[in-house]
Amino acid sequence: MMMMKVLKSLSLLALVTSCAGFSTAPVSTRLTHSMNIAAEKIPLATSKTSFSTPTNRASTTTVYASNLDTEEETEGGFLSGVSINPPYLAAYVIFLGFAFFKSMTEEAGASNDILQQFLADPLNPGCNELFVTIFNLLGLYFVPIACLLMPGAKNQKYPATPFLLGSMFGGYGLIGPYAFTRTPDAAVKTKADLGWVTANILENKIFNWFIAVAFTSAYITSGGVNALISDASGTIDGYGQLFSDTAIASASSVDFLILTLSAASWIPEDLARRNYKGDVAPALIAASTALLPGVGVALYCALRPSLDEE
């Protein structure tokens, strides 16, 4: 009998709440009214005291509804509380605008032909060796960038991992939104502050040196170094022609440049998290990594000071 009363009361609550959805009254008012009716049907009791007066029940449900409203206000929307970093936003807009312009002005199918060559043989696609080197390095760049950003990613508005993994295929086109919405975090960190992957893989020196070797190897296996040694002028001229004629070459090159400069810009922040007190200025260390794109930032990750365990 008691169970039937409870089910009847719950049904009444659902019906009243549903009907209230068509009312023009505020949400908190409708919710309070619905819960008051349910409270009159179901006695609210504890192990020691039974609160049976309508006044107490009304007060309880009003406070509950008020708390719900407060939670909705404090949660905020997807874009609430986002701060914009203008340099990274400008780089993002320039990159997308440039890539769109080149794709609209190149000869039909020019980029697709090169892409098909890469799909057939990524290491030796049969086009300019300098561009092949840049294109292959783009697929590796997300790793040292992850080593720079993940130690400060814990309290960011958006999770870093999806953007970092996406940048393996889309470069700055996918890491850009995270870059221009993240808040710099230069507070000193320990490994205990980090997630397992960051603390045990991205902060691992063996892994860091492996990535540095992979970047160095890409310069050699892609043919860029040999081409520059054997015919520097012809290689550079051929790269310039490819840059001018195809969107894939020009957009990839600009992408590579932006990633290199962005990675360098995050190094002073990374050094601050490590409580760096060395004689060489952090800005100078950052600038030096841009002298050999890709390899420079990978070497930095291998040589940077380690975080304390706790």
PDB file of C-alpha atoms in Angstrom:
ATOM      1  CA  MET A   1       0.000   0.000   0.000  1.00  0.00           C
ATOM      2  CA  MET A   2       2.795   2.349   0.911  1.00  0.00           C
ATOM      3  CA  MET A   3       4.593   1.471  -2.358  1.00  0.00           C
ATOM      4  CA  MET A   4       1.490   2.405  -4.352  1.00  0.00           C
ATOM      5  CA  LYS A   5       1.407   5.780  -2.641  1.00  0.00           C
ATOM      6  CA  VAL A   6       5.053   6.401  -3.494  1.00  0.00           C
ATOM      7  CA  LEU A   7       4.552   5.433  -7.158  1.00  0.00           C
ATOM      8  CA  LYS A   8       1.455   7.586  -7.347  1.00  0.00           C
ATOM      9  CA  SER A   9       3.347  10.524  -5.866  1.00  0.00           C
ATOM     10  CA  LEU A  10       6.259  10.086  -8.303  1.00  0.00           C
ATOM     11  CA  SER A  11       3.827   9.942 -11.221  1.00  0.00           C
ATOM     12  CA  LEU A  12       2.171  13.116  -9.972  1.00  0.00           C
ATOM     13  CA  LEU A  13       5.582  14.785  -9.707  1.00  0.00           C
ATOM     14  CA  ALA A  14       6.481  13.820 -13.295  1.00  0.00           C
ATOM     15  CA  LEU A  15       3.109  15.030 -14.606  1.00  0.00           C
ATOM     16  CA  VAL A  16       3.302  18.374 -12.820  1.00  0.00           C
ATOM     17  CA  THR A  17       6.902  18.896 -13.928  1.00  0.00           C
ATOM     18  CA  SER A  18       6.001  18.101 -17.536  1.00  0.00           C
ATOM     19  CA  CYS A  19       3.074  20.492 -17.485  1.00  0.00           C
ATOM     20  CA  ALA A  20       5.205  23.146 -15.881  1.00  0.00           C
ATOM     21  CA  GLY A  21       7.510  22.962 -18.914  1.00  0.00           C
ATOM     22  CA  PHE A  22       4.839  24.805 -20.917  1.00  0.00           C
ATOM     23  CA  SER A  23       4.482  27.572 -18.339  1.00  0.00           C
ATOM     24  CA  THR A  24       6.033  30.987 -18.745  1.00  0.00           C
ATOM     25  CA  ALA A  25       7.118  31.064 -15.084  1.00  0.00           C
ATOM     26  CA  PRO A  26      10.824  30.937 -14.267  1.00  0.00           C
ATOM     27  CA  VAL A  27      12.442  27.466 -14.047  1.00  0.00           C
ATOM     28  CA  SER A  28      13.203  27.759 -10.319  1.00  0.00           C
ATOM     29  CA  THR A  29       9.554  28.689  -9.590  1.00  0.00           C
ATOM     30  CA  ARG A  30       8.178  25.738 -11.575  1.00  0.00           C
ATOM     31  CA  LEU A  31      10.621  23.335  -9.971  1.00  0.00           C
ATOM     32  CA  THR A  32       9.791  24.600  -6.466  1.00  0.00           C
ATOM     33  CA  HIS A  33       6.061  24.303  -7.107  1.00  0.00           C
ATOM     34  CA  SER A  34       6.423  20.750  -8.440  1.00  0.00           C
ATOM     35  CA  MET A  35       8.524  19.600  -5.525  1.00  0.00           C
ATOM     36  CA  ASN A  36       6.174  21.184  -3.001  1.00  0.00           C
ATOM     37  CA  ILE A  37       3.293  19.099  -4.367  1.00  0.00           C
ATOM     38  CA  ALA A  38       5.434  15.944  -4.211  1.00  0.00           C
ATOM     39  CA  ALA A  39       6.513  16.800  -0.671  1.00  0.00           C
ATOM     40  CA  GLU A  40       2.884  16.959   0.449  1.00  0.00           C
ATOM     41  CA  LYS A  41       2.333  13.404  -0.851  1.00  0.00           C
ATOM     42  CA  ILE A  42       5.558  11.789   0.446  1.00  0.00           C
ATOM     43  CA  PRO A  43       6.502  12.363   4.104  1.00  0.00           C
ATOM     44  CA  LEU A  44      10.126  13.376   4.495  1.00  0.00           C
ATOM     45  CA  ALA A  45      11.612  11.480   7.477  1.00  0.00           C
ATOM     46  CA  THR A  46      14.968  10.785   9.051  1.00  0.00           C
ATOM     47  CA  SER A  47      16.001   8.198  11.611  1.00  0.00           C
ATOM     48  CA  LYS A  48      15.231  10.509  14.510  1.00  0.00           C
ATOM     49  CA  THR A  49      12.912  13.308  13.440  1.00  0.00           C
ATOM     50  CA  SER A  50       9.957  13.541  11.081  1.00  0.00           C
ATOM     51  CA  PHE A  51       9.629  16.912   9.312  1.00  0.00           C
ATOM     52  CA  SER A  52       5.947  16.878   8.469  1.00  0.00           C
ATOM     53  CA  THR A  53       4.953  20.539   8.409  1.00  0.00           C
ATOM     54  CA  PRO A  54       4.277  22.109   5.001  1.00  0.00           C
ATOM     55  CA  THR A  55       6.458  25.110   5.910  1.00  0.00           C
ATOM     56  CA  ASN A  56       9.570  23.002   6.484  1.00  0.00           C
ATOM     57  CA  ARG A  57       8.987  21.010   3.333  1.00  0.00           C
ATOM     58  CA  ALA A  58       8.525  24.155   1.286  1.00  0.00           C
ATOM     59  CA  SER A  59      11.745  25.640   2.676  1.00  0.00           C
ATOM     60  CA  THR A  60      13.696  22.489   1.883  1.00  0.00           C
ATOM     61  CA  THR A  61      12.521  22.262  -1.721  1.00  0.00           C
ATOM     62  CA  THR A  62      13.052  25.991  -2.298  1.00  0.00           C
ATOM     63  CA  VAL A  63      16.671  25.751  -1.158  1.00  0.00           C
ATOM     64  CA  TYR A  64      17.185  22.683  -3.375  1.00  0.00           C
ATOM     65  CA  ALA A  65      15.807  24.478  -6.424  1.00  0.00           C
ATOM     66  CA  SER A  66      17.938  27.510  -5.637  1.00  0.00           C
ATOM     67  CA  ASN A  67      21.040  25.296  -5.513  1.00  0.00           C
ATOM     68  CA  LEU A  68      20.193  23.865  -8.925  1.00  0.00           C
ATOM     69  CA  ASP A  69      19.968  27.367 -10.379  1.00  0.00           C
ATOM     70  CA  THR A  70      23.321  28.285  -8.835  1.00  0.00           C
ATOM     71  CA  GLU A  71      24.991  25.196 -10.313  1.00  0.00           C
ATOM     72  CA  GLU A  72      23.668  26.062 -13.770  1.00  0.00           C
ATOM     73  CA  GLU A  73      25.052  29.574 -13.503  1.00  0.00           C
ATOM     74  CA  THR A  74      28.500  28.549 -12.275  1.00  0.00           C
ATOM     75  CA  GLU A  75      29.019  25.740 -14.816  1.00  0.00           C
ATOM     76  CA  GLY A  76      28.951  28.156 -17.733  1.00  0.00           C
ATOM     77  CA  GLY A  77      28.950  27.392 -21.427  1.00  0.00           C
ATOM     78  CA  PHE A  78      31.585  25.964 -23.746  1.00  0.00           C
ATOM     79  CA  LEU A  79      33.130  29.394 -24.400  1.00  0.00           C
ATOM     80  CA  SER A  80      32.652  30.940 -20.953  1.00  0.00           C
ATOM     81  CA  GLY A  81      35.831  32.009 -19.215  1.00  0.00           C
ATOM     82  CA  VAL A  82      37.979  31.666 -22.339  1.00  0.00           C
ATOM     83  CA  SER A  83      40.877  34.096 -22.657  1.00  0.00           C
ATOM     84  CA  ILE A  84      42.414  34.744 -26.075  1.00  0.00           C
ATOM     85  CA  ASN A  85      46.149  34.943 -26.808  1.00  0.00           C
ATOM     86  CA  PRO A  86      46.298  37.411 -29.732  1.00  0.00           C
ATOM     87  CA  PRO A  87      49.651  36.284 -31.280  1.00  0.00           C
ATOM     88  CA  TYR A  88      48.509  32.673 -31.571  1.00  0.00           C
ATOM     89  CA  LEU A  89      45.083  33.725 -32.846  1.00  0.00           C
ATOM     90  CA  ALA A  90      46.694  35.973 -35.473  1.00  0.00           C
ATOM     91  CA  ALA A  91      48.948  33.103 -36.584  1.00  0.00           C
ATOM     92  CA  TYR A  92      45.907  30.853 -36.857  1.00  0.00           C
ATOM     93  CA  VAL A  93      43.913  33.312 -38.956  1.00  0.00           C
ATOM     94  CA  ILE A  94      46.908  34.005 -41.217  1.00  0.00           C
ATOM     95  CA  PHE A  95      47.581  30.307 -41.695  1.00  0.00           C
ATOM     96  CA  LEU A  96      43.981  29.432 -42.582  1.00  0.00           C
ATOM     97  CA  GLY A  97      43.640  32.465 -44.848  1.00  0.00           C
ATOM     98  CA  PHE A  98      46.892  31.714 -46.665  1.00  0.00           C
ATOM     99  CA  ALA A  99      46.049  28.022 -47.114  1.00  0.00           C
ATOM    100  CA  PHE A 100      42.592  28.897 -48.456  1.00  0.00           C
ATOM    101  CA  PHE A 101      44.019  31.472 -50.881  1.00  0.00           C
ATOM    102  CA  LYS A 102      46.635  29.061 -52.239  1.00  0.00           C
ATOM    103  CA  SER A 103      44.115  26.247 -52.644  1.00  0.00           C
ATOM    104  CA  MET A 104      41.861  28.551 -54.662  1.00  0.00           C
ATOM    105  CA  THR A 105      44.621  29.849 -56.947  1.00  0.00           C
ATOM    106  CA  GLU A 106      46.687  26.717 -57.674  1.00  0.00           C
ATOM    107  CA  GLU A 107      46.279  24.665 -60.833  1.00  0.00           C
ATOM    108  CA  ALA A 108      43.490  22.113 -60.475  1.00  0.00           C
ATOM    109  CA  GLY A 109      44.728  18.853 -58.980  1.00  0.00           C
ATOM    110  CA  ALA A 110      48.284  20.064 -58.326  1.00  0.00           C
ATOM    111  CA  SER A 111      48.261  19.370 -54.586  1.00  0.00           C
ATOM    112  CA  ASN A 112      46.327  16.149 -54.961  1.00  0.00           C
ATOM    113  CA  ASP A 113      48.975  14.751 -57.328  1.00  0.00           C
ATOM    114  CA  ILE A 114      51.701  15.386 -54.747  1.00  0.00           C
ATOM    115  CA  LEU A 115      49.578  13.913 -51.969  1.00  0.00           C
ATOM    116  CA  GLN A 116      49.078  10.731 -53.991  1.00  0.00           C
ATOM    117  CA  GLN A 117      52.840  10.460 -54.423  1.00  0.00           C
ATOM    118  CA  PHE A 118      53.300  10.692 -50.656  1.00  0.00           C
ATOM    119  CA  LEU A 119      50.676   8.039 -50.047  1.00  0.00           C
ATOM    120  CA  ALA A 120      52.447   5.719 -52.484  1.00  0.00           C
ATOM    121  CA  ASP A 121      55.920   6.230 -50.958  1.00  0.00           C
ATOM    122  CA  PRO A 122      56.158   8.602 -47.949  1.00  0.00           C
ATOM    123  CA  LEU A 123      59.978   8.629 -47.829  1.00  0.00           C
ATOM    124  CA  ASN A 124      60.626   8.945 -51.560  1.00  0.00           C
ATOM    125  CA  PRO A 125      57.582  10.476 -53.222  1.00  0.00           C
ATOM    126  CA  GLY A 126      59.619  11.763 -56.176  1.00  0.00           C
ATOM    127  CA  CYS A 127      59.340  15.518 -55.568  1.00  0.00           C
ATOM    128  CA  ASN A 128      61.629  18.177 -54.127  1.00  0.00           C
ATOM    129  CA  GLU A 129      63.641  16.707 -51.240  1.00  0.00           C
ATOM    130  CA  LEU A 130      63.489  19.839 -49.108  1.00  0.00           C
ATOM    131  CA  PHE A 131      59.698  19.829 -49.192  1.00  0.00           C
ATOM    132  CA  VAL A 132      59.625  16.069 -48.497  1.00  0.00           C
ATOM    133  CA  THR A 133      61.681  16.712 -45.348  1.00  0.00           C
ATOM    134  CA  ILE A 134      59.338  19.463 -44.148  1.00  0.00           C
ATOM    135  CA  PHE A 135      56.231  17.402 -44.869  1.00  0.00           C
ATOM    136  CA  ASN A 136      57.533  14.366 -42.966  1.00  0.00           C
ATOM    137  CA  LEU A 137      58.695  16.461 -40.004  1.00  0.00           C
ATOM    138  CA  LEU A 138      55.192  17.922 -39.649  1.00  0.00           C
ATOM    139  CA  GLY A 139      53.932  14.492 -38.611  1.00  0.00           C
ATOM    140  CA  LEU A 140      56.450  14.360 -35.736  1.00  0.00           C
ATOM    141  CA  TYR A 141      56.092  17.882 -34.395  1.00  0.00           C
ATOM    142  CA  PHE A 142      53.193  17.067 -32.076  1.00  0.00           C
ATOM    143  CA  VAL A 143      55.494  15.030 -29.787  1.00  0.00           C
ATOM    144  CA  PRO A 144      57.931  17.772 -28.626  1.00  0.00           C
ATOM    145  CA  ILE A 145      55.019  20.219 -28.478  1.00  0.00           C
ATOM    146  CA  ALA A 146      53.239  17.775 -26.163  1.00  0.00           C
ATOM    147  CA  CYS A 147      56.393  17.664 -24.012  1.00  0.00           C
ATOM    148  CA  LEU A 148      56.179  21.469 -23.696  1.00  0.00           C
ATOM    149  CA  LEU A 149      52.433  21.888 -23.145  1.00  0.00           C
ATOM    150  CA  MET A 150      51.285  18.862 -21.148  1.00  0.00           C
ATOM    151  CA  PRO A 151      53.051  19.791 -17.866  1.00  0.00           C
ATOM    152  CA  GLY A 152      50.919  22.967 -17.807  1.00  0.00           C
ATOM    153  CA  ALA A 153      47.711  21.480 -19.223  1.00  0.00           C
ATOM    154  CA  LYS A 154      46.000  20.400 -16.008  1.00  0.00           C
ATOM    155  CA  ASN A 155      44.003  23.565 -15.256  1.00  0.00           C
ATOM    156  CA  GLN A 156      43.284  24.680 -18.812  1.00  0.00           C
ATOM    157  CA  LYS A 157      39.759  25.332 -20.086  1.00  0.00           C
ATOM    158  CA  TYR A 158      40.029  22.625 -22.756  1.00  0.00           C
ATOM    159  CA  PRO A 159      41.888  19.280 -22.688  1.00  0.00           C
ATOM    160  CA  ALA A 160      45.165  19.364 -24.622  1.00  0.00           C
ATOM    161  CA  THR A 161      45.257  15.735 -25.773  1.00  0.00           C
ATOM    162  CA  PRO A 162      42.682  15.877 -28.636  1.00  0.00           C
ATOM    163  CA  PHE A 163      44.326  18.979 -30.096  1.00  0.00           C
ATOM    164  CA  LEU A 164      47.827  17.508 -29.843  1.00  0.00           C
ATOM    165  CA  LEU A 165      46.839  14.228 -31.484  1.00  0.00           C
ATOM    166  CA  GLY A 166      44.946  16.103 -34.181  1.00  0.00           C
ATOM    167  CA  SER A 167      48.004  18.235 -34.960  1.00  0.00           C
ATOM    168  CA  MET A 168      49.807  15.071 -36.081  1.00  0.00           C
ATOM    169  CA  PHE A 169      47.599  15.280 -39.189  1.00  0.00           C
ATOM    170  CA  GLY A 170      46.462  18.900 -39.256  1.00  0.00           C
ATOM    171  CA  GLY A 171      49.444  20.790 -37.835  1.00  0.00           C
ATOM    172  CA  TYR A 172      48.676  24.260 -36.511  1.00  0.00           C
ATOM    173  CA  GLY A 173      45.253  24.049 -38.112  1.00  0.00           C
ATOM    174  CA  LEU A 174      44.215  21.764 -35.227  1.00  0.00           C
ATOM    175  CA  ILE A 175      46.570  22.745 -32.392  1.00  0.00           C
ATOM    176  CA  GLY A 176      45.917  26.448 -33.062  1.00  0.00           C
ATOM    177  CA  PRO A 177      42.572  26.709 -31.209  1.00  0.00           C
ATOM    178  CA  TYR A 178      44.171  25.235 -28.100  1.00  0.00           C
ATOM    179  CA  ALA A 179      47.192  27.521 -28.460  1.00  0.00           C
ATOM    180  CA  PHE A 180      45.161  30.734 -28.621  1.00  0.00           C
ATOM    181  CA  THR A 181      42.760  29.778 -25.803  1.00  0.00           C
ATOM    182  CA  ARG A 182      45.190  28.312 -23.258  1.00  0.00           C
ATOM    183  CA  THR A 183      46.327  30.267 -20.189  1.00  0.00           C
ATOM    184  CA  PRO A 184      50.106  30.349 -19.605  1.00  0.00           C
ATOM    185  CA  ASP A 185      51.048  28.381 -16.497  1.00  0.00           C
ATOM    186  CA  ALA A 186      54.563  29.118 -15.216  1.00  0.00           C
ATOM    187  CA  ALA A 187      54.014  27.813 -11.672  1.00  0.00           C
ATOM    188  CA  VAL A 188      56.718  25.419 -10.489  1.00  0.00           C
ATOM    189  CA  LYS A 189      55.645  21.797 -11.015  1.00  0.00           C
ATOM    190  CA  THR A 190      56.742  18.365  -9.797  1.00  0.00           C
ATOM    191  CA  LYS A 191      56.099  14.993 -11.391  1.00  0.00           C
ATOM    192  CA  ALA A 192      53.501  14.366  -8.693  1.00  0.00           C
ATOM    193  CA  ASP A 193      51.433  17.195 -10.230  1.00  0.00           C
ATOM    194  CA  LEU A 194      51.314  15.524 -13.644  1.00  0.00           C
ATOM    195  CA  GLY A 195      49.304  12.740 -15.207  1.00  0.00           C
ATOM    196  CA  TRP A 196      50.848   9.320 -15.661  1.00  0.00           C
ATOM    197  CA  VAL A 197      51.667   9.676 -19.378  1.00  0.00           C
ATOM    198  CA  THR A 198      53.225  13.113 -18.939  1.00  0.00           C
ATOM    199  CA  ALA A 199      55.273  12.143 -15.879  1.00  0.00           C
ATOM    200  CA  ASN A 200      56.467   8.764 -17.129  1.00  0.00           C
ATOM    201  CA  ILE A 201      56.716   9.178 -20.910  1.00  0.00           C
ATOM    202  CA  LEU A 202      56.891  12.820 -21.961  1.00  0.00           C
ATOM    203  CA  GLU A 203      59.275  13.588 -19.074  1.00  0.00           C
ATOM    204  CA  ASN A 204      61.355  10.460 -19.700  1.00  0.00           C
ATOM    205  CA  LYS A 205      64.841  11.325 -20.984  1.00  0.00           C
ATOM    206  CA  ILE A 206      65.185   8.104 -22.997  1.00  0.00           C
ATOM    207  CA  PHE A 207      61.958   8.936 -24.813  1.00  0.00           C
ATOM    208  CA  ASN A 208      63.084  12.535 -25.333  1.00  0.00           C
ATOM    209  CA  TRP A 209      66.386  11.433 -26.890  1.00  0.00           C
ATOM    210  CA  PHE A 210      64.543   8.959 -29.096  1.00  0.00           C
ATOM    211  CA  ILE A 211      62.412  11.794 -30.489  1.00  0.00           C
ATOM    212  CA  ALA A 212      65.511  13.958 -31.062  1.00  0.00           C
ATOM    213  CA  VAL A 213      67.109  11.107 -33.024  1.00  0.00           C
ATOM    214  CA  ALA A 214      63.884  10.624 -35.019  1.00  0.00           C
ATOM    215  CA  PHE A 215      63.853  14.300 -36.036  1.00  0.00           C
ATOM    216  CA  THR A 216      67.519  14.186 -37.027  1.00  0.00           C
ATOM    217  CA  SER A 217      66.941  10.988 -38.980  1.00  0.00           C
ATOM    218  CA  ALA A 218      64.029  12.566 -40.879  1.00  0.00           C
ATOM    219  CA  TYR A 219      66.352  15.207 -42.312  1.00  0.00           C
ATOM    220  CA  ILE A 220      68.570  12.428 -43.664  1.00  0.00           C
ATOM    221  CA  THR A 221      66.114   9.738 -44.738  1.00  0.00           C
ATOM    222  CA  SER A 222      63.890  12.283 -46.522  1.00  0.00           C
ATOM    223  CA  GLY A 223      66.848  13.314 -48.678  1.00  0.00           C
ATOM    224  CA  GLY A 224      66.951  16.956 -47.649  1.00  0.00           C
ATOM    225  CA  VAL A 225      70.517  16.959 -46.311  1.00  0.00           C
ATOM    226  CA  ASN A 226      71.985  15.047 -49.269  1.00  0.00           C
ATOM    227  CA  ALA A 227      70.156  17.238 -51.775  1.00  0.00           C
ATOM    228  CA  LEU A 228      71.466  20.434 -50.161  1.00  0.00           C
ATOM    229  CA  ILE A 229      75.010  19.064 -50.076  1.00  0.00           C
ATOM    230  CA  SER A 230      75.011  17.860 -53.687  1.00  0.00           C
ATOM    231  CA  ASP A 231      73.038  20.704 -55.287  1.00  0.00           C
ATOM    232  CA  ALA A 232      71.988  23.405 -52.849  1.00  0.00           C
ATOM    233  CA  SER A 233      71.024  25.941 -55.523  1.00  0.00           C
ATOM    234  CA  GLY A 234      68.917  23.524 -57.555  1.00  0.00           C
ATOM    235  CA  THR A 235      67.215  22.133 -54.441  1.00  0.00           C
ATOM    236  CA  ILE A 236      66.292  25.577 -53.147  1.00  0.00           C
ATOM    237  CA  ASP A 237      65.083  26.740 -56.564  1.00  0.00           C
ATOM    238  CA  GLY A 238      62.978  23.606 -56.976  1.00  0.00           C
ATOM    239  CA  TYR A 239      61.472  24.113 -53.528  1.00  0.00           C
ATOM    240  CA  GLY A 240      60.657  27.741 -54.361  1.00  0.00           C
ATOM    241  CA  GLN A 241      58.898  26.671 -57.553  1.00  0.00           C
ATOM    242  CA  LEU A 242      56.894  24.024 -55.729  1.00  0.00           C
ATOM    243  CA  PHE A 243      55.983  26.562 -53.023  1.00  0.00           C
ATOM    244  CA  SER A 244      54.709  28.929 -55.695  1.00  0.00           C
ATOM    245  CA  ASP A 245      52.765  26.365 -57.706  1.00  0.00           C
ATOM    246  CA  THR A 246      51.054  24.189 -55.087  1.00  0.00           C
ATOM    247  CA  ALA A 247      48.966  24.808 -52.011  1.00  0.00           C
ATOM    248  CA  ILE A 248      50.193  21.688 -50.231  1.00  0.00           C
ATOM    249  CA  ALA A 249      53.830  22.822 -50.369  1.00  0.00           C
ATOM    250  CA  SER A 250      53.188  26.442 -49.410  1.00  0.00           C
ATOM    251  CA  ALA A 251      50.649  25.696 -46.664  1.00  0.00           C
ATOM    252  CA  SER A 252      52.839  22.940 -45.182  1.00  0.00           C
ATOM    253  CA  SER A 253      55.843  25.264 -45.151  1.00  0.00           C
ATOM    254  CA  VAL A 254      53.939  28.047 -43.378  1.00  0.00           C
ATOM    255  CA  ASP A 255      52.517  25.465 -40.978  1.00  0.00           C
ATOM    256  CA  PHE A 256      56.040  24.213 -40.214  1.00  0.00           C
ATOM    257  CA  LEU A 257      57.263  27.758 -39.591  1.00  0.00           C
ATOM    258  CA  ILE A 258      54.386  28.576 -37.218  1.00  0.00           C
ATOM    259  CA  LEU A 259      54.872  25.350 -35.252  1.00  0.00           C
ATOM    260  CA  THR A 260      58.590  26.090 -34.919  1.00  0.00           C
ATOM    261  CA  LEU A 261      58.006  29.617 -33.623  1.00  0.00           C
ATOM    262  CA  SER A 262      55.158  28.518 -31.338  1.00  0.00           C
ATOM    263  CA  ALA A 263      57.264  25.750 -29.805  1.00  0.00           C
ATOM    264  CA  ALA A 264      60.074  28.228 -29.165  1.00  0.00           C
ATOM    265  CA  SER A 265      57.655  30.670 -27.527  1.00  0.00           C
ATOM    266  CA  TRP A 266      56.544  28.026 -24.988  1.00  0.00           C
ATOM    267  CA  ILE A 267      60.089  27.225 -23.830  1.00  0.00           C
ATOM    268  CA  PRO A 268      60.502  30.121 -21.305  1.00  0.00           C
ATOM    269  CA  GLU A 269      57.235  29.055 -19.650  1.00  0.00           C
ATOM    270  CA  ASP A 270      58.443  25.450 -19.540  1.00  0.00           C
ATOM    271  CA  LEU A 271      61.740  26.516 -17.945  1.00  0.00           C
ATOM    272  CA  ALA A 272      59.866  28.525 -15.299  1.00  0.00           C
ATOM    273  CA  ARG A 273      57.881  25.409 -14.343  1.00  0.00           C
ATOM    274  CA  ARG A 274      61.248  23.711 -13.770  1.00  0.00           C
ATOM    275  CA  ASN A 275      62.514  26.540 -11.584  1.00  0.00           C
ATOM    276  CA  TYR A 276      65.359  27.162 -14.036  1.00  0.00           C
ATOM    277  CA  LYS A 277      68.145  29.335 -12.564  1.00  0.00           C
ATOM    278  CA  GLY A 278      70.818  28.961 -15.273  1.00  0.00           C
ATOM    279  CA  ASP A 279      73.079  31.672 -16.685  1.00  0.00           C
ATOM    280  CA  VAL A 280      71.625  31.524 -20.224  1.00  0.00           C
ATOM    281  CA  ALA A 281      68.465  33.571 -20.640  1.00  0.00           C
ATOM    282  CA  PRO A 282      65.342  31.500 -21.359  1.00  0.00           C
ATOM    283  CA  ALA A 283      64.558  33.697 -24.366  1.00  0.00           C
ATOM    284  CA  LEU A 284      67.975  32.932 -25.843  1.00  0.00           C
ATOM    285  CA  ILE A 285      67.486  29.216 -25.313  1.00  0.00           C
ATOM    286  CA  ALA A 286      64.116  29.464 -27.010  1.00  0.00           C
ATOM    287  CA  ALA A 287      65.508  31.383 -29.990  1.00  0.00           C
ATOM    288  CA  SER A 288      68.310  28.852 -30.477  1.00  0.00           C
ATOM    289  CA  THR A 289      65.817  26.025 -31.029  1.00  0.00           C
ATOM    290  CA  ALA A 290      64.507  27.760 -34.146  1.00  0.00           C
ATOM    291  CA  LEU A 291      67.932  27.573 -35.841  1.00  0.00           C
ATOM    292  CA  LEU A 292      67.312  23.906 -36.696  1.00  0.00           C
ATOM    293  CA  PRO A 293      63.522  23.511 -36.914  1.00  0.00           C
ATOM    294  CA  GLY A 294      62.142  20.430 -35.253  1.00  0.00           C
ATOM    295  CA  VAL A 295      65.495  19.084 -34.127  1.00  0.00           C
ATOM    296  CA  GLY A 296      66.103  22.174 -31.969  1.00  0.00           C
ATOM    297  CA  VAL A 297      62.985  21.813 -29.826  1.00  0.00           C
ATOM    298  CA  ALA A 298      63.439  18.013 -29.609  1.00  0.00           C
ATOM    299  CA  LEU A 299      66.993  18.519 -28.328  1.00  0.00           C
ATOM    300  CA  TYR A 300      65.722  21.070 -25.822  1.00  0.00           C
ATOM    301  CA  CYS A 301      63.253  18.505 -24.415  1.00  0.00           C
ATOM    302  CA  ALA A 302      66.097  15.995 -24.036  1.00  0.00           C
ATOM    303  CA  LEU A 303      68.451  18.491 -22.349  1.00  0.00           C
ATOM    304  CA  ARG A 304      66.047  20.543 -20.214  1.00  0.00           C
ATOM    305  CA  PRO A 305      66.129  20.239 -16.404  1.00  0.00           C
ATOM    306  CA  SER A 306      64.073  17.367 -15.029  1.00  0.00           C
ATOM    307  CA  LEU A 307      61.126  18.037 -12.746  1.00  0.00           C
ATOM    308  CA  ASP A 308      61.450  17.038  -9.112  1.00  0.00           C
ATOM    309  CA  GLU A 309      59.595  13.899  -8.112  1.00  0.00           C
ATOM    310  CA  GLU A 310      57.576  15.667  -5.386  1.00  0.00           C
TER     311      GLU A 310
END
